Structure formats: C-alpha cells, structure tokens
Amino acid sequence: MNTALRITAFTAGLAAAFGLALGVGHATGTGPVAPEPAAAHAGHAGHDSGGEAAADHLPGGLQVSDRGYTLSVEHPFVTAGSPTDLRFRILGADGRPVTAYQQQHEKELHLIVAPRDLSTFQHLHPTLAADGTWSAPTAVPAAGEYRVLADFTPAGTSEGLTLGADLHAAGDLRPAPLPDTGRTVTVDGYTVTLGGDLTPGRSSHLTLDISKDGAPVTDLQPYLGAYGHLVALRAGDLAYLHVHPDTTTPGPGIGFTTTAPSSGSYRLFLDFQHQGTVHTAAFTVTTQH
C-alpha cells in the first residue's frame, strides 16, 4: 500500500466500533470476489453499525489487555528504516498463546502500525505459526513512538477485539503536526474527494469519490471482501475505528457510516483497489458540533 476511517475495528475495515483503514507496503488482492454486504460486518469487534457509540465502551486499541486477552509484542524496540520481523502473540486468560481465530474480512487478524504523529500508516496481514506466534515483515520509516493495533476474533467467541501495544523506533526523531489535507487528496494518480462530516456522539455518513484523469472510477475491485476500507485513528491516543462501506457497487463513490466517540481531530485512511493494485488515501478531519 502507498503512504498517503473494527471509521480497524473502530474491513477490517478505526466497520465502526471506533471500532474509521495512509498506507505502506500493501500487497495486491487475490482476484475478484463479491464484496460482503454491509450487514455482514455488524458485530465485528470495534466495528461500526452506524448506531450511537455506547457510553460505557472504550474505542478499540487503547488497551493492551481486554476481556482476558493480552497483546504481547516480542521485540518492542526497533531501528527506524531497518527491515524487521514484527513478532507478537495474543495470550489468553491462562497465559497461553491463542492459536485459533475466526476469519474476518478474509483474514484471521488485521494489524495496523502507525506513529503517534499519524504521519504514516501500515495495514498488515501477518502469518500465524503453529505455536501462536504472529509475524509480519515490515519497516517503520522514521524514529518515534508507534502503536501496534491487532484486530481479531478468537475462535469460539462472538465478539472481536482490538488490542494495542507500543513500539519504539530508535533514530533521528522529527515529529510533525497533522497535515492539513483539505477535502481532496491525490495518490498514485487518483483524486479522492471526501464528503460529509464527523459529529461526535452521532451517526455520520461519509462519502469518498474516486476519479482518475478527470473521469470517475466505476470499476473498483473488491479488496478484503469490500470495495473500500476506511480506518480512522483519533489524534492524541490513536483510538481505532474501522468501518466498511454502505454501498456494494464498484464506484465511483463509496459511502460509510460511523460514529466518532469524541470531538477532536482524526486521520482517515481509505484503502481501495483498482487494476490489481491497492492504494491508500489519507485525510485529516476535525469533528463538527
């Protein structure tokens, strides 16, 4: 995926529980498949069904442990710019690694890696070993504090989880403020325009229109079972929300429904696939009252 809102968590679309998916190193999809209907995403951990956020439920990714499960990163210290095999395990209440998962959006686990300043974004799909260790080759582009977010549903359970842990990258730290993207961004020759507003505590409808060379793109390809994935990360704590589209047609516009849990600024990352390649468009959005 190129750098550029279960809006990833919180495809796995932070479909929204802030529970809205800027991208680095995405692989191409496996070929045309019918996207899942919007109703199929309801109930996925942290995924938004369009209703109001529950006041007693924290957005996903804020905790390293929840409901008896813990995210354990094997080596949380890395060097910026150097390839690394990011290895981690999901531990159950008995302290043993979880080895069986339910597939959600064509994968058993979705992994998000983003720095605290939200300047970059990676949506990875790690490999699971028989002993319960997940691994994903990656490289963080710059020094700083990163958040690793694991979105998954253990086998035998009906509700998914998004757990978060810190990753520390050594190097020359140059933090940057959130970019002012406006409502239109360009990525890999595609123009993506955002419509709609986020309103804290209320269901909001967002649309993303995609065009290339001045013409609307009407033949988007399914990626992870949908025509688009939107992840939102809240600035300040990287609370995570992943939403899936309301629409089931291949463009030009993709609609999403989600609820922002609070006022503030968010980074929205849209993954879409066209002509066999996954692209990521990133927006900075401030909630409207």
Short mmCIF file of C-alpha atoms in Angstrom, two decimals:
data_model
loop_
_atom_site.label_atom_id
_atom_site.label_comp_id
_atom_site.label_asym_id
_atom_site.label_seq_id
_atom_site.Cartn_x
_atom_site.Cartn_y
_atom_site.Cartn_z
CA MET A 1 0.00 0.00 0.00
CA ASN A 2 1.27 3.52 -0.69
CA THR A 3 1.83 6.10 2.06
CA ALA A 4 -0.63 8.65 1.88
CA LEU A 5 -11.81 5.97 8.74
CA ARG A 6 -13.13 -2.59 13.63
CA ILE A 7 -14.02 4.83 10.85
CA THR A 8 -9.92 -1.07 12.26
CA ALA A 9 -12.31 -2.08 14.29
CA PHE A 10 -13.07 1.13 15.48
CA THR A 11 -12.51 -4.06 6.76
CA ALA A 12 -11.38 -4.64 8.71
CA GLY A 13 -12.08 -2.26 7.55
CA LEU A 14 -10.77 2.99 13.18
CA ALA A 15 -16.99 -1.16 10.21
CA ALA A 16 -17.25 1.18 13.34
CA ALA A 17 -17.00 0.37 16.94
CA PHE A 18 -14.23 3.25 16.72
CA GLY A 19 -14.08 0.06 16.36
CA LEU A 20 -12.67 4.63 10.61
CA ALA A 21 -8.06 1.55 7.26
CA LEU A 22 -2.18 6.15 4.82
CA GLY A 23 -0.59 3.00 3.74
CA VAL A 24 2.81 1.43 3.24
CA GLY A 25 3.64 -1.86 1.62
CA HIS A 26 0.21 -3.32 0.69
CA ALA A 27 0.06 -6.49 -1.38
CA THR A 28 -2.36 -6.82 -4.24
CA GLY A 29 -5.65 -8.69 -3.77
CA THR A 30 -6.26 -12.25 -4.81
CA GLY A 31 -8.75 -11.56 -7.58
CA PRO A 32 -12.38 -10.56 -7.93
CA VAL A 33 -14.69 -11.72 -5.20
CA ALA A 34 -18.16 -10.49 -4.32
CA PRO A 35 -17.96 -7.94 -1.52
CA GLU A 36 -19.68 -8.78 1.72
CA PRO A 37 -22.99 -6.97 2.29
CA ALA A 38 -22.89 -4.22 4.85
CA ALA A 39 -24.98 -6.24 7.30
CA ALA A 40 -22.31 -8.91 7.39
CA HIS A 41 -19.97 -6.56 9.21
CA ALA A 42 -22.21 -5.96 12.19
CA GLY A 43 -20.89 -7.32 15.43
CA HIS A 44 -17.21 -7.40 14.44
CA ALA A 45 -15.18 -6.06 17.30
CA GLY A 46 -14.98 -2.31 17.26
CA HIS A 47 -16.85 -2.13 14.00
CA ASP A 48 -19.49 0.47 13.49
CA SER A 49 -23.02 -0.49 12.56
CA GLY A 50 -23.98 3.16 12.30
CA GLY A 51 -25.61 3.49 15.71
CA GLU A 52 -24.55 5.74 18.53
CA ALA A 53 -21.42 4.76 20.42
CA ALA A 54 -22.03 3.06 23.74
CA ALA A 55 -21.00 5.38 26.55
CA ASP A 56 -19.54 2.51 28.60
CA HIS A 57 -17.41 1.07 25.79
CA LEU A 58 -13.93 2.40 25.07
CA PRO A 59 -12.77 2.71 21.46
CA GLY A 60 -10.56 -0.13 20.35
CA GLY A 61 -6.78 -0.19 20.60
CA LEU A 62 -6.42 1.80 23.80
CA GLN A 63 -5.68 -1.23 25.96
CA VAL A 64 -3.00 -3.89 25.77
CA SER A 65 -5.32 -6.28 27.65
CA ASP A 66 -9.09 -6.67 27.46
CA ARG A 67 -11.61 -9.42 28.27
CA GLY A 68 -8.88 -11.81 29.30
CA TYR A 69 -6.72 -11.39 26.17
CA THR A 70 -3.34 -9.64 26.00
CA LEU A 71 -1.24 -8.43 23.08
CA SER A 72 2.42 -9.35 23.67
CA VAL A 73 4.99 -7.90 21.26
CA GLU A 74 8.20 -9.95 21.24
CA HIS A 75 10.68 -7.16 20.47
CA PRO A 76 9.10 -3.70 21.04
CA PHE A 77 12.37 -1.86 20.26
CA VAL A 78 13.33 -1.44 16.59
CA THR A 79 15.52 0.80 14.44
CA ALA A 80 13.84 3.22 12.07
CA GLY A 81 14.38 2.44 8.41
CA SER A 82 15.66 -1.09 9.02
CA PRO A 83 13.68 -4.18 7.98
CA THR A 84 12.32 -6.08 10.94
CA ASP A 85 10.22 -9.18 11.50
CA LEU A 86 7.49 -7.87 13.80
CA ARG A 87 6.54 -10.83 16.02
CA PHE A 88 3.77 -10.95 18.60
CA ARG A 89 1.30 -13.26 20.34
CA ILE A 90 -2.24 -12.98 21.64
CA LEU A 91 -2.30 -14.51 25.11
CA GLY A 92 -5.46 -15.91 26.70
CA ALA A 93 -6.54 -15.64 30.33
CA ASP A 94 -4.40 -18.71 31.11
CA GLY A 95 -1.29 -17.00 29.75
CA ARG A 96 -1.05 -19.36 26.77
CA PRO A 97 -0.93 -18.14 23.16
CA VAL A 98 -4.20 -18.23 21.22
CA THR A 99 -3.77 -20.47 18.16
CA ALA A 100 -7.27 -20.47 16.60
CA TYR A 101 -9.12 -17.48 15.19
CA GLN A 102 -12.26 -16.72 13.24
CA GLN A 103 -11.73 -15.25 9.80
CA GLN A 104 -12.96 -11.68 9.44
CA HIS A 105 -12.82 -9.88 6.10
CA GLU A 106 -10.82 -12.70 4.54
CA LYS A 107 -8.10 -12.65 7.24
CA GLU A 108 -7.77 -14.07 10.76
CA LEU A 109 -6.05 -10.94 12.05
CA HIS A 110 -5.56 -7.40 10.78
CA LEU A 111 -2.57 -5.41 12.03
CA ILE A 112 -2.23 -1.62 11.97
CA VAL A 113 1.08 0.13 12.66
CA ALA A 114 1.07 3.93 12.99
CA PRO A 115 3.26 6.53 14.70
CA ARG A 116 1.92 8.84 17.37
CA ASP A 117 2.05 11.80 14.99
CA LEU A 118 -0.04 9.80 12.43
CA SER A 119 2.32 10.73 9.62
CA THR A 120 2.33 7.21 8.15
CA PHE A 121 0.16 4.09 8.24
CA GLN A 122 0.59 0.39 7.58
CA HIS A 123 -2.20 -2.20 7.30
CA LEU A 124 -0.51 -5.60 7.51
CA HIS A 125 -1.67 -9.22 7.42
CA PRO A 126 0.80 -11.28 9.46
CA THR A 127 1.35 -15.03 9.30
CA LEU A 128 0.36 -17.32 12.18
CA ALA A 129 2.71 -20.11 13.28
CA ALA A 130 1.51 -23.31 14.96
CA ASP A 131 2.74 -22.11 18.38
CA GLY A 132 0.54 -18.98 18.25
CA THR A 133 3.25 -16.52 17.16
CA TRP A 134 2.26 -13.98 14.51
CA SER A 135 4.94 -12.43 12.30
CA ALA A 136 4.93 -9.67 9.70
CA PRO A 137 7.95 -8.30 7.82
CA THR A 138 7.90 -4.52 7.93
CA ALA A 139 10.00 -1.40 8.43
CA VAL A 140 8.95 1.76 10.23
CA PRO A 141 10.05 4.74 8.14
CA ALA A 142 11.05 7.17 10.89
CA ALA A 143 12.05 7.31 14.53
CA GLY A 144 9.42 7.76 17.20
CA GLU A 145 6.72 6.07 19.24
CA TYR A 146 4.39 3.79 17.28
CA ARG A 147 1.17 1.99 18.13
CA VAL A 148 0.63 -1.62 17.05
CA LEU A 149 -3.09 -2.45 16.78
CA ALA A 150 -4.26 -6.07 16.44
CA ASP A 151 -7.85 -6.58 15.23
CA PHE A 152 -9.07 -10.19 15.67
CA THR A 153 -11.80 -12.57 16.85
CA PRO A 154 -10.69 -15.67 18.79
CA ALA A 155 -12.28 -18.96 17.71
CA GLY A 156 -15.38 -19.84 19.71
CA THR A 157 -16.23 -16.23 20.53
CA SER A 158 -18.86 -13.98 19.00
CA GLU A 159 -17.25 -10.57 19.51
CA GLY A 160 -13.92 -9.38 18.23
CA LEU A 161 -11.24 -7.33 19.91
CA THR A 162 -8.75 -4.63 19.03
CA LEU A 163 -5.74 -4.55 21.35
CA GLY A 164 -2.88 -2.03 21.20
CA ALA A 165 0.76 -2.01 22.29
CA ASP A 166 3.65 0.41 21.92
CA LEU A 167 6.55 0.01 19.50
CA HIS A 168 9.66 2.17 19.98
CA ALA A 169 11.77 3.11 16.95
CA ALA A 170 15.27 4.50 17.52
CA GLY A 171 16.73 7.15 15.23
CA ASP A 172 16.60 10.85 14.45
CA LEU A 173 13.19 11.94 15.73
CA ARG A 174 11.49 14.73 13.77
CA PRO A 175 7.84 14.91 14.91
CA ALA A 176 5.43 16.76 12.63
CA PRO A 177 1.96 18.24 13.12
CA LEU A 178 -1.05 16.66 11.43
CA PRO A 179 -1.10 17.61 7.74
CA ASP A 180 -3.87 19.91 6.53
CA THR A 181 -5.21 17.81 3.66
CA GLY A 182 -8.44 19.61 2.89
CA ARG A 183 -11.24 17.63 1.24
CA THR A 184 -9.36 16.39 -1.83
CA VAL A 185 -6.14 14.38 -1.96
CA THR A 186 -4.16 12.82 -4.78
CA VAL A 187 -2.50 9.40 -4.51
CA ASP A 188 -0.80 7.43 -7.32
CA GLY A 189 -2.60 9.50 -9.97
CA TYR A 190 -6.05 9.08 -8.38
CA THR A 191 -8.05 12.01 -6.98
CA VAL A 192 -10.14 11.20 -3.89
CA THR A 193 -12.71 13.66 -2.54
CA LEU A 194 -14.25 13.39 0.93
CA GLY A 195 -17.87 14.40 1.58
CA GLY A 196 -19.72 14.60 4.88
CA ASP A 197 -18.65 15.47 8.41
CA LEU A 198 -17.87 13.65 11.63
CA THR A 199 -20.13 14.66 14.52
CA PRO A 200 -19.17 13.35 17.98
CA GLY A 201 -21.75 11.03 19.51
CA ARG A 202 -23.95 10.98 16.40
CA SER A 203 -24.10 8.71 13.39
CA SER A 204 -22.40 10.35 10.40
CA HIS A 205 -22.38 9.45 6.71
CA LEU A 206 -19.17 9.95 4.76
CA THR A 207 -18.64 9.58 1.02
CA LEU A 208 -15.37 9.19 -0.87
CA ASP A 209 -15.43 9.80 -4.62
CA ILE A 210 -12.54 8.47 -6.72
CA SER A 211 -11.51 9.69 -10.16
CA LYS A 212 -8.52 9.34 -12.46
CA ASP A 213 -7.51 11.58 -15.35
CA GLY A 214 -10.66 13.62 -14.74
CA ALA A 215 -13.04 10.65 -15.12
CA PRO A 216 -14.91 8.86 -12.30
CA VAL A 217 -13.58 5.38 -11.46
CA THR A 218 -16.54 2.99 -11.75
CA ASP A 219 -14.70 -0.36 -11.79
CA LEU A 220 -13.10 -0.63 -8.36
CA GLN A 221 -12.13 -4.18 -7.41
CA PRO A 222 -13.03 -5.88 -4.12
CA TYR A 223 -10.27 -5.81 -1.55
CA LEU A 224 -10.64 -7.98 1.56
CA GLY A 225 -14.29 -8.55 0.64
CA ALA A 226 -15.35 -4.94 0.09
CA TYR A 227 -14.89 -2.12 -2.43
CA GLY A 228 -13.21 0.06 0.17
CA HIS A 229 -11.93 0.02 3.73
CA LEU A 230 -11.89 3.12 5.91
CA VAL A 231 -9.84 3.33 9.13
CA ALA A 232 -9.83 6.29 11.48
CA LEU A 233 -7.29 6.99 14.18
CA ARG A 234 -8.00 9.64 16.79
CA ALA A 235 -5.17 12.13 17.24
CA GLY A 236 -3.75 12.11 20.76
CA ASP A 237 -4.29 8.46 21.72
CA LEU A 238 -4.70 6.61 18.38
CA ALA A 239 -8.09 5.16 19.32
CA TYR A 240 -9.03 2.93 16.41
CA LEU A 241 -12.19 2.65 14.32
CA HIS A 242 -12.62 0.51 11.21
CA VAL A 243 -15.68 0.91 9.01
CA HIS A 244 -16.87 -0.78 5.87
CA PRO A 245 -18.90 0.76 3.06
CA ASP A 246 -22.67 1.06 2.95
CA THR A 247 -22.54 0.65 -0.83
CA THR A 248 -21.95 -2.59 -2.73
CA THR A 249 -21.25 -1.12 -6.16
CA PRO A 250 -17.74 -0.58 -7.62
CA GLY A 251 -17.74 3.20 -7.57
CA PRO A 252 -17.30 5.95 -8.27
CA GLY A 253 -18.39 6.87 -4.76
CA ILE A 254 -18.05 4.78 -1.59
CA GLY A 255 -20.31 5.53 1.38
CA PHE A 256 -19.50 4.84 5.03
CA THR A 257 -21.50 5.29 8.23
CA THR A 258 -19.77 5.73 11.57
CA THR A 259 -19.89 7.48 14.92
CA ALA A 260 -16.97 9.48 16.26
CA PRO A 261 -16.63 8.85 20.02
CA SER A 262 -15.50 12.38 20.87
CA SER A 263 -14.67 15.79 19.47
CA GLY A 264 -11.19 16.30 18.08
CA SER A 265 -9.06 15.56 15.05
CA TYR A 266 -8.89 12.24 13.23
CA ARG A 267 -6.80 10.76 10.46
CA LEU A 268 -8.88 8.83 7.92
CA PHE A 269 -7.21 6.19 5.74
CA LEU A 270 -9.10 4.80 2.75
CA ASP A 271 -7.84 1.59 1.13
CA PHE A 272 -9.18 0.86 -2.36
CA GLN A 273 -8.13 -1.48 -5.16
CA HIS A 274 -8.08 -0.70 -8.87
CA GLN A 275 -6.43 -2.57 -11.72
CA GLY A 276 -4.88 -5.06 -9.32
CA THR A 277 -3.16 -2.52 -7.04
CA VAL A 278 -4.18 -1.31 -3.58
CA HIS A 279 -3.95 2.43 -2.96
CA THR A 280 -4.39 4.44 0.26
CA ALA A 281 -5.74 7.98 0.51
CA ALA A 282 -5.32 9.85 3.80
CA PHE A 283 -7.35 12.76 5.22
CA THR A 284 -7.20 14.92 8.34
CA VAL A 285 -10.69 15.67 9.68
CA THR A 286 -11.86 17.71 12.67
CA THR A 287 -15.27 16.90 14.14
CA GLN A 288 -18.20 19.26 13.63
CA HIS A 289 -20.55 20.22 16.50
#
